[in-house]
Amino acid sequence: MRDEKPNVIVVLTDDQGYGDLSCHGNPILQTPNLDRLHGQSLRLTDFHVAPVCTPTRSQLLSGCDALRNGATFVCMGRSLLDPSLPTMGDVFAANGYNAGHFGKWHLGDNYPYRPQDRGFAETVHHPAWGITSAADYFGNDYFDDHYRHNGAIEPYSGYCTDVWFDEAMVWMAACQERDEPFFAYVATNAPHVPLWVPDAYRQPYIGKVDSDVAGFYGMIANIDGNMGRLEEFLCQRNLGENTILMFMGDNGTATADQVYNAGMRGKKASLYEGGHRVPCFVRWPAGGLGPARDVEPLSQCQDMLPTLIDLCALEKPAVAFDGVSLAPLWRGEVEALAERILVVQYGHPLPSGWGATGKGKAAVLWDKWRLVDGTELYDVAQDPAQEHDIAAEHPEVVATMAAHYEQWWAELGANLHQYHRIRVGSPQENPARLSSCDWAEVYCDNPTGVRGCVMDSGVWHLQVEVSGTYQIALSRWPREADLAISAPAPVLQGVDGSLPAGKALPVVGAWIEIGDQVVEAPVAAHSRAAVFELELAEGPTTLQTWWLDGAGEQLAGAYYAAVRRVA
């Protein structure tokens, strides 16, 4: 029999904020199973993440700030986690655990960034930010979809959130039967838009809130039901006592801030408290953590990996974490953490637009103080809604926090201009299938961007693994759509919603630039791909593409490219 290592389950929801729980005072939404977990857990009441998806995930899984690990934004070449950093999956796998991932990943869809490249022996997931993203399987609608299973695309029956929990529980049961300790990372894409959910979950909220919030709350009610199923599974298999169960959100609420936001200012993408303070519950009955209670000291998602390493007595990798272990605090060995100042910053290096960031575009957190954008100061103990800027009254506090930020930025700020590269020509992924989600400097990761035609083209940052002959196949639509480059796409009519028809494009030619090679080729009327064969040298390069009209004018980039080494 193996040593009794604790099993670990981390459940991370997408766009569910601190106020999107009835145990936190929401007057409309009902979350009885999460409320029960709240009552059984350590509750981190001042717990912070990034204000958007990818940087939270990168910080959670690496223990390092997003500007250190490179995954600072949701797309545009900024969602790739530094492959030299071990992930939570790597650390558990190196310590004899079986690691499984189910649901959302959002840290890279190509080698060496995929979950199966980062320590997870089992993964069932969708690509990019979510179902219906530009990178997702064409036609997915949250119901009976195609997902990626250990690298292969396979069909699954049921609603997406149900599938993630179903697959996780089947896998956990198999681990138990083999007497293997497990680490399960269950990351739901719900309640992220589109707000599609089985109607039975939406109906209790119809008439109480607007239709979008009703769908959003319905998605959370479904998550809550799945948390109840998970609890039943753990009880039936006698796993509950020695399993660390962690539940948390990835950023502030995206949809329901006007209904209830626990008194906070801001929502998803905001540097105010409502953008990055989220729920975090931790339960481990056999772990000596003491009674269920609020844990008030300031903490951040970067703390979770070093904390789990301590709780599970894992060998620590040779990494200088930005997070700290909370285990001594949770075990009651200390009454408080050493004083710390934290930084919340995310984004991409462009000077304007949603998600743009630069020096000073941050929230600095120190005990009760919040310094926002380098100029606004709030005392959230006295002013949780951040209504009163008191920077002029406390210049010494501003100076201390600003000095900390200056030092932090001097170390990490330049990383915003560095891109981790997708590798092509590797035996681990050949061909490498690229999507516009990873275009640098051009935002095109939503279904409307592809269907409605973003009339622009970004650059893919690549690393050619081996010198040789490569085929680069450009397409307007993903392979499974089976549509010609010039053709419009039909309306997607899903179970609970729809996407508009895709536009036709008058394409007669294709243009490609990779490294110092620039090539054009004609495109026949019914072609599904434009294929180029080129000699590529080992090393870093960039790839950019354009479709051309009859006058040779640029229309839009190829939203998809498959790069295959053939010799």
Coordinates of C-alpha atoms in Angstrom, one line a residue, residues 43-416:
R43 CA -12.3 30.7 3.8
L44 CA -9.7 33.1 2.4
T45 CA -11.5 36.4 2.8
D46 CA -8.8 38.6 1.2
F47 CA -7.7 36.4 -1.6
H48 CA -6.7 37.9 -5.0
V49 CA -6.1 36.7 -8.6
A50 CA -5.6 38.5 -11.9
P51 CA -8.6 40.4 -13.3
V52 CA -8.8 38.1 -16.4
C53 CA -8.5 34.4 -17.2
T54 CA -5.0 33.5 -18.4
P55 CA -2.8 35.3 -15.9
T56 CA -4.7 33.9 -13.0
R57 CA -4.1 30.4 -14.4
S58 CA -0.5 31.0 -15.0
Q59 CA 0.1 32.3 -11.5
L60 CA -1.9 29.6 -9.9
L61 CA -0.1 26.8 -11.7
S62 CA 3.4 28.2 -11.6
G63 CA 3.5 30.1 -8.3
C64 CA 5.0 33.1 -10.2
D65 CA 3.7 36.5 -11.2
A66 CA 2.3 36.7 -14.7
L67 CA 4.9 39.2 -15.8
R68 CA 7.5 36.7 -14.7
N69 CA 5.9 33.6 -16.3
G70 CA 5.0 35.3 -19.5
A71 CA 1.3 34.4 -19.7
T72 CA -0.1 37.9 -19.1
F73 CA -3.1 38.1 -21.3
V74 CA -5.9 36.1 -22.9
C75 CA -4.6 36.0 -26.5
M76 CA -2.4 38.0 -28.8
G77 CA 0.6 35.7 -28.2
R78 CA 0.5 36.5 -24.5
S79 CA -1.3 33.3 -23.2
L80 CA 1.7 30.9 -23.3
L81 CA 3.3 29.9 -19.9
D82 CA 7.1 29.8 -19.9
P83 CA 7.9 26.2 -20.6
S84 CA 11.0 26.3 -18.4
L85 CA 8.8 26.8 -15.3
P86 CA 7.4 23.6 -13.7
T87 CA 3.6 23.7 -13.3
M88 CA 1.5 22.4 -10.5
G89 CA 0.9 19.3 -12.7
D90 CA 4.7 18.8 -13.1
V91 CA 5.3 19.1 -9.4
F92 CA 2.7 16.6 -8.4
A93 CA 3.7 14.2 -11.1
A94 CA 7.4 14.4 -10.0
N95 CA 6.2 13.4 -6.5
G96 CA 4.4 10.2 -7.5
Y97 CA 1.0 11.6 -8.1
N98 CA -1.2 11.0 -11.1
A99 CA -2.2 14.5 -12.4
G100 CA -5.4 15.1 -14.4
H101 CA -6.9 18.2 -16.0
F102 CA -10.5 18.7 -17.1
G103 CA -12.1 21.7 -18.7
K104 CA -10.4 25.0 -19.4
W105 CA -6.6 25.4 -19.9
H106 CA -5.9 28.7 -21.7
L107 CA -2.1 28.5 -21.3
G108 CA -1.3 27.4 -24.9
D109 CA -2.8 25.0 -27.4
N110 CA 0.4 23.9 -29.1
Y111 CA 3.5 22.0 -27.9
P112 CA 5.2 22.6 -25.5
Y113 CA 2.4 24.5 -23.7
R114 CA -0.5 22.0 -23.7
P115 CA -1.6 20.4 -20.4
Q116 CA -0.2 17.0 -21.6
D117 CA 3.2 18.8 -21.9
R118 CA 3.0 20.3 -18.4
G119 CA 2.7 17.2 -16.2
F120 CA -0.9 16.1 -16.7
A121 CA -1.1 12.5 -17.8
E122 CA -4.8 12.8 -18.5
T123 CA -6.5 15.9 -20.0
V124 CA -9.9 16.5 -21.5
H125 CA -10.3 20.1 -22.5
H126 CA -11.2 22.8 -25.0
P127 CA -8.6 25.1 -26.5
A128 CA -8.1 28.9 -26.0
W129 CA -10.4 30.9 -23.8
G130 CA -13.5 28.8 -24.2
I131 CA -16.0 26.8 -26.3
T132 CA -16.8 28.8 -29.5
S133 CA -13.4 30.5 -29.5
A134 CA -11.5 30.8 -32.8
A135 CA -9.4 27.8 -31.8
D136 CA -12.3 25.6 -30.7
Y137 CA -13.8 22.7 -32.7
F138 CA -16.1 24.2 -35.3
G139 CA -19.8 23.8 -34.3
N140 CA -19.3 23.3 -30.6
D141 CA -22.2 24.8 -28.6
Y142 CA -21.6 23.6 -24.9
F143 CA -23.8 20.5 -25.6
D144 CA -22.5 17.1 -27.0
D145 CA -19.3 18.7 -28.2
H146 CA -15.8 17.6 -29.4
Y147 CA -13.0 18.1 -26.9
R148 CA -9.3 17.4 -26.8
H149 CA -8.4 14.2 -25.0
N150 CA -4.6 13.7 -24.6
G151 CA -4.0 15.3 -28.0
A152 CA -6.9 13.6 -29.9
I153 CA -10.2 15.3 -30.7
E154 CA -13.1 13.1 -29.5
P155 CA -16.9 13.5 -29.1
Y156 CA -18.5 13.8 -25.7
S157 CA -22.1 13.6 -24.7
G158 CA -23.7 16.1 -22.3
Y159 CA -23.4 19.7 -21.1
C160 CA -19.8 20.9 -20.9
T161 CA -19.6 21.4 -17.1
D162 CA -21.2 18.0 -16.5
V163 CA -18.6 16.5 -18.8
W164 CA -15.7 18.0 -16.9
F165 CA -16.9 16.6 -13.6
D166 CA -18.0 13.3 -15.1
E167 CA -14.6 12.7 -16.7
A168 CA -12.7 13.9 -13.5
M169 CA -14.7 11.5 -11.3
V170 CA -14.2 8.5 -13.6
W171 CA -10.5 9.3 -13.7
M172 CA -10.3 9.8 -9.9
A173 CA -12.0 6.5 -9.3
A174 CA -9.5 4.7 -11.6
C175 CA -6.7 6.3 -9.7
Q176 CA -8.1 5.1 -6.4
E177 CA -8.5 1.6 -7.7
R178 CA -4.8 1.6 -8.7
D179 CA -3.9 2.9 -5.3
E180 CA -2.4 6.1 -6.8
P181 CA -2.7 9.5 -5.2
F182 CA -4.2 12.0 -7.5
F183 CA -4.2 15.7 -8.3
A184 CA -7.3 16.7 -10.2
Y185 CA -7.5 20.2 -11.7
V186 CA -11.1 20.8 -12.7
A187 CA -11.4 24.2 -14.5
T188 CA -14.8 25.0 -15.8
N189 CA -15.4 27.3 -18.7
A190 CA -18.7 28.3 -17.1
P191 CA -20.1 30.9 -16.3
H192 CA -18.0 32.6 -19.1
V193 CA -20.0 33.8 -22.1
P194 CA -21.8 32.7 -24.2
L195 CA -24.3 32.2 -21.5
W196 CA -25.6 28.9 -22.7
V197 CA -27.0 26.4 -20.1
P198 CA -29.7 23.8 -19.9
D199 CA -32.9 25.8 -19.5
A200 CA -33.9 24.1 -16.2
Y201 CA -31.0 25.9 -14.5
R202 CA -32.0 29.3 -15.9
Q203 CA -35.7 29.1 -15.2
P204 CA -35.6 29.9 -11.4
Y205 CA -34.0 33.3 -12.3
I206 CA -36.3 34.3 -15.1
G207 CA -38.2 37.4 -14.1
K208 CA -35.9 38.1 -11.2
V209 CA -33.0 39.4 -13.2
D210 CA -32.4 40.1 -16.9
S211 CA -32.0 37.3 -19.4
D212 CA -28.2 37.5 -19.4
V213 CA -27.9 37.3 -15.7
A214 CA -30.5 34.5 -15.6
G215 CA -28.3 32.5 -17.9
F216 CA -25.2 33.4 -15.9
Y217 CA -26.8 32.4 -12.6
G218 CA -28.1 29.2 -14.2
M219 CA -24.5 28.3 -15.2
I220 CA -23.4 28.8 -11.6
A221 CA -26.4 26.7 -10.3
N222 CA -25.2 23.9 -12.6
I223 CA -21.7 24.2 -11.2
D224 CA -23.2 24.1 -7.7
G225 CA -25.0 20.9 -8.6
N226 CA -21.8 19.4 -9.9
M227 CA -20.1 20.3 -6.7
G228 CA -22.8 18.4 -4.9
R229 CA -22.2 15.4 -7.2
L230 CA -18.5 15.6 -6.5
E231 CA -19.2 15.6 -2.7
E232 CA -21.4 12.5 -3.1
F233 CA -18.6 10.8 -5.1
L234 CA -16.0 11.6 -2.4
C235 CA -18.2 10.3 0.3
Q236 CA -19.2 7.1 -1.5
R237 CA -15.6 6.2 -2.2
N238 CA -14.4 7.2 1.3
L239 CA -12.1 9.9 -0.2
G240 CA -13.4 12.9 1.6
E241 CA -11.3 12.8 4.8
N242 CA -7.9 12.8 3.1
T243 CA -8.6 14.9 0.1
I244 CA -7.7 18.6 -0.1
L245 CA -10.6 20.2 -1.9
M246 CA -10.0 23.8 -3.1
F247 CA -12.6 25.9 -4.8
M248 CA -11.9 29.4 -6.3
G249 CA -12.7 31.8 -9.0
D250 CA -10.4 33.2 -11.7
N251 CA -11.4 36.9 -11.7
G252 CA -14.3 39.2 -10.7
T253 CA -17.8 38.7 -11.9
A254 CA -18.2 39.2 -15.6
T255 CA -22.0 39.6 -15.8
A256 CA -23.8 40.2 -12.5
D257 CA -22.0 43.1 -10.8
Q258 CA -25.0 45.3 -11.1
V259 CA -27.2 42.7 -9.3
Y260 CA -24.8 42.0 -6.4
N261 CA -21.1 42.5 -6.0
A262 CA -20.6 42.1 -2.2
G263 CA -20.1 45.8 -1.9
M264 CA -17.1 46.0 -4.1
R265 CA -16.2 48.3 -7.0
G266 CA -15.3 46.9 -10.3
K267 CA -15.7 43.6 -12.2
K268 CA -13.8 41.4 -14.5
A269 CA -10.8 43.3 -16.1
S270 CA -10.9 46.0 -13.4
L271 CA -8.0 46.8 -11.1
Y272 CA -10.5 47.8 -8.4
E273 CA -11.3 45.1 -5.8
G274 CA -14.2 43.6 -7.6
G275 CA -11.9 42.7 -10.5
H276 CA -9.5 40.5 -8.6
R277 CA -10.8 39.6 -5.1
V278 CA -12.5 36.2 -5.4
P279 CA -13.8 33.3 -3.3
C280 CA -11.4 30.6 -2.1
F281 CA -12.4 27.7 0.1
V282 CA -10.1 25.0 1.3
R283 CA -11.2 21.8 3.1
W284 CA -9.0 18.9 4.3
P285 CA -10.7 17.1 7.3
A286 CA -7.7 14.8 8.0
G287 CA -5.1 17.6 7.5
G288 CA -5.0 19.2 10.9
L289 CA -6.1 22.6 9.6
G290 CA -8.4 23.1 12.6
P291 CA -12.0 24.3 12.5
A292 CA -13.8 25.9 9.6
R293 CA -13.1 29.6 9.8
D294 CA -12.3 32.8 8.0
V295 CA -8.6 33.3 7.2
E296 CA -8.2 37.1 6.9
P297 CA -4.5 37.8 5.9
L298 CA -3.9 39.1 2.4
S299 CA -3.1 36.2 0.0
Q300 CA -2.9 35.6 -3.8
C301 CA -3.2 32.7 -6.2
Q302 CA 0.6 32.5 -6.5
D303 CA 0.5 31.2 -2.9
M304 CA -1.4 28.0 -3.8
L305 CA 1.5 26.0 -5.3
P306 CA 4.0 26.6 -2.5
T307 CA 1.2 26.0 0.0
L308 CA 0.2 22.6 -1.6
I309 CA 3.9 21.6 -1.7
D310 CA 4.1 22.1 2.1
L311 CA 0.7 20.5 2.9
C312 CA 1.5 17.4 0.8
A313 CA 5.2 17.2 1.8
L314 CA 6.3 17.4 -1.9
E315 CA 9.8 18.1 -3.0
K316 CA 10.1 21.7 -4.0
P317 CA 11.4 22.5 -7.5
A318 CA 14.3 24.8 -7.9
V319 CA 12.1 27.9 -8.6
A320 CA 12.0 31.2 -6.7
F321 CA 8.2 31.5 -6.3
D322 CA 6.6 34.9 -6.0
G323 CA 4.0 33.2 -3.8
V324 CA 4.5 32.0 -0.2
S325 CA 3.3 29.0 1.6
L326 CA 0.2 29.6 3.7
A327 CA 0.4 26.2 5.4
P328 CA 1.9 27.5 8.7
L329 CA -1.0 30.0 8.9
W330 CA -3.6 27.4 8.0
R331 CA -2.2 24.9 10.5
G332 CA -2.2 27.5 13.3
E333 CA 1.6 27.4 13.6
V334 CA 1.7 31.2 13.2
E335 CA -0.9 33.8 13.8
A336 CA 0.0 36.0 10.9
L337 CA 2.1 36.1 7.7
A338 CA 5.1 38.3 7.4
E339 CA 4.1 41.7 6.0
R340 CA 3.9 41.7 2.3
I341 CA 3.0 43.9 -0.6
L342 CA 1.4 42.3 -3.7
V343 CA 1.0 43.5 -7.3
V344 CA -1.9 42.8 -9.6
Q345 CA -1.0 43.5 -13.2
Y346 CA -1.9 41.9 -16.5
G347 CA -2.2 42.6 -20.2
H348 CA -0.3 43.0 -23.4
P349 CA 2.2 45.7 -24.4
L350 CA 0.1 47.7 -26.9
P351 CA -0.4 51.3 -25.9
S352 CA -4.2 51.3 -26.1
G353 CA -7.3 49.0 -26.2
W354 CA -8.9 46.5 -23.8
G355 CA -6.2 44.7 -21.8
A356 CA -3.5 47.2 -22.7
T357 CA -0.9 47.6 -19.9
G358 CA 2.3 49.4 -19.1
K359 CA 4.1 50.8 -16.2
G360 CA 1.8 51.9 -13.5
K361 CA -1.3 50.1 -14.8
A362 CA -1.6 47.9 -11.7
A363 CA -3.2 47.5 -8.3
V364 CA -0.7 47.4 -5.4
L365 CA -2.0 45.6 -2.3
W366 CA -0.7 46.2 1.2
D367 CA -2.8 45.1 4.2
K368 CA -5.9 47.3 4.0
W369 CA -4.4 49.7 1.4
R370 CA -5.0 49.6 -2.3
L371 CA -2.9 51.8 -4.7
V372 CA -4.7 51.8 -8.1
D373 CA -3.0 53.1 -11.3
G374 CA -0.2 54.5 -9.2
T375 CA -2.2 57.5 -8.1
E376 CA -5.4 56.5 -6.3
L377 CA -5.3 55.2 -2.7
Y378 CA -8.1 53.4 -0.9
D379 CA -8.5 52.0 2.6
V380 CA -10.7 48.9 1.9
A381 CA -11.2 48.3 5.6
Q382 CA -13.0 51.6 6.0
D383 CA -14.1 52.0 2.3
P384 CA -14.7 48.6 0.7
A385 CA -16.5 50.2 -2.2
Q386 CA -13.4 52.3 -3.0
E387 CA -15.4 55.5 -3.3
H388 CA -12.9 57.8 -1.5
D389 CA -9.4 58.4 -2.9
I390 CA -7.3 59.3 0.1
A391 CA -3.9 59.5 -1.6
A392 CA -3.5 63.2 -0.6
E393 CA -4.0 62.3 3.1
H394 CA -1.5 59.5 3.2
P395 CA 1.5 60.4 1.1
E396 CA 3.8 58.2 3.1
V397 CA 1.7 55.1 2.3
V398 CA 1.6 56.0 -1.4
A399 CA 5.4 56.5 -1.3
T400 CA 6.0 53.1 0.3
M401 CA 3.7 51.3 -2.1
A402 CA 5.0 53.1 -5.2
A403 CA 8.6 52.3 -4.2
H404 CA 7.7 48.6 -4.0
Y405 CA 6.1 48.8 -7.4
E406 CA 9.0 50.5 -8.9
Q407 CA 11.3 47.8 -7.8
W408 CA 8.9 45.1 -9.0
W409 CA 8.6 46.8 -12.4
A410 CA 12.3 47.2 -12.8
E411 CA 12.7 43.4 -12.4
L412 CA 9.7 42.3 -14.5
G413 CA 8.4 45.1 -16.7
A414 CA 10.6 44.3 -19.7
N415 CA 9.1 40.8 -19.9
L416 CA 5.9 42.3 -21.5

